[in-house]
Amino acid sequence: MMTFIAELVRETRLASLGQPGRPEASLASHRAIADAITAGDPAAAAAAMQAHIDLVAETDL
């Protein structure tokens, strides 16, 4: 099952990151998450993760 899901995630990621500006936005989202975790700020980490999920959810596939 995980192999099947991993392939779907891979295909979605490739489609998403092929859109103009998307790689930069995704990297910024991941940096915000990592920075909040590094700072020990769980509320900021949760907010950054939610913002990233929202960004990914807007992807046109």
Coordinates of C-alpha atoms in Angstrom, one line a residue, residues 24 28 35 42:
E24 CA 10.1 28.6 -4.8
A28 CA 9.6 28.9 1.3
D35 CA 12.4 27.6 11.2
P42 CA 4.8 24.7 18.0

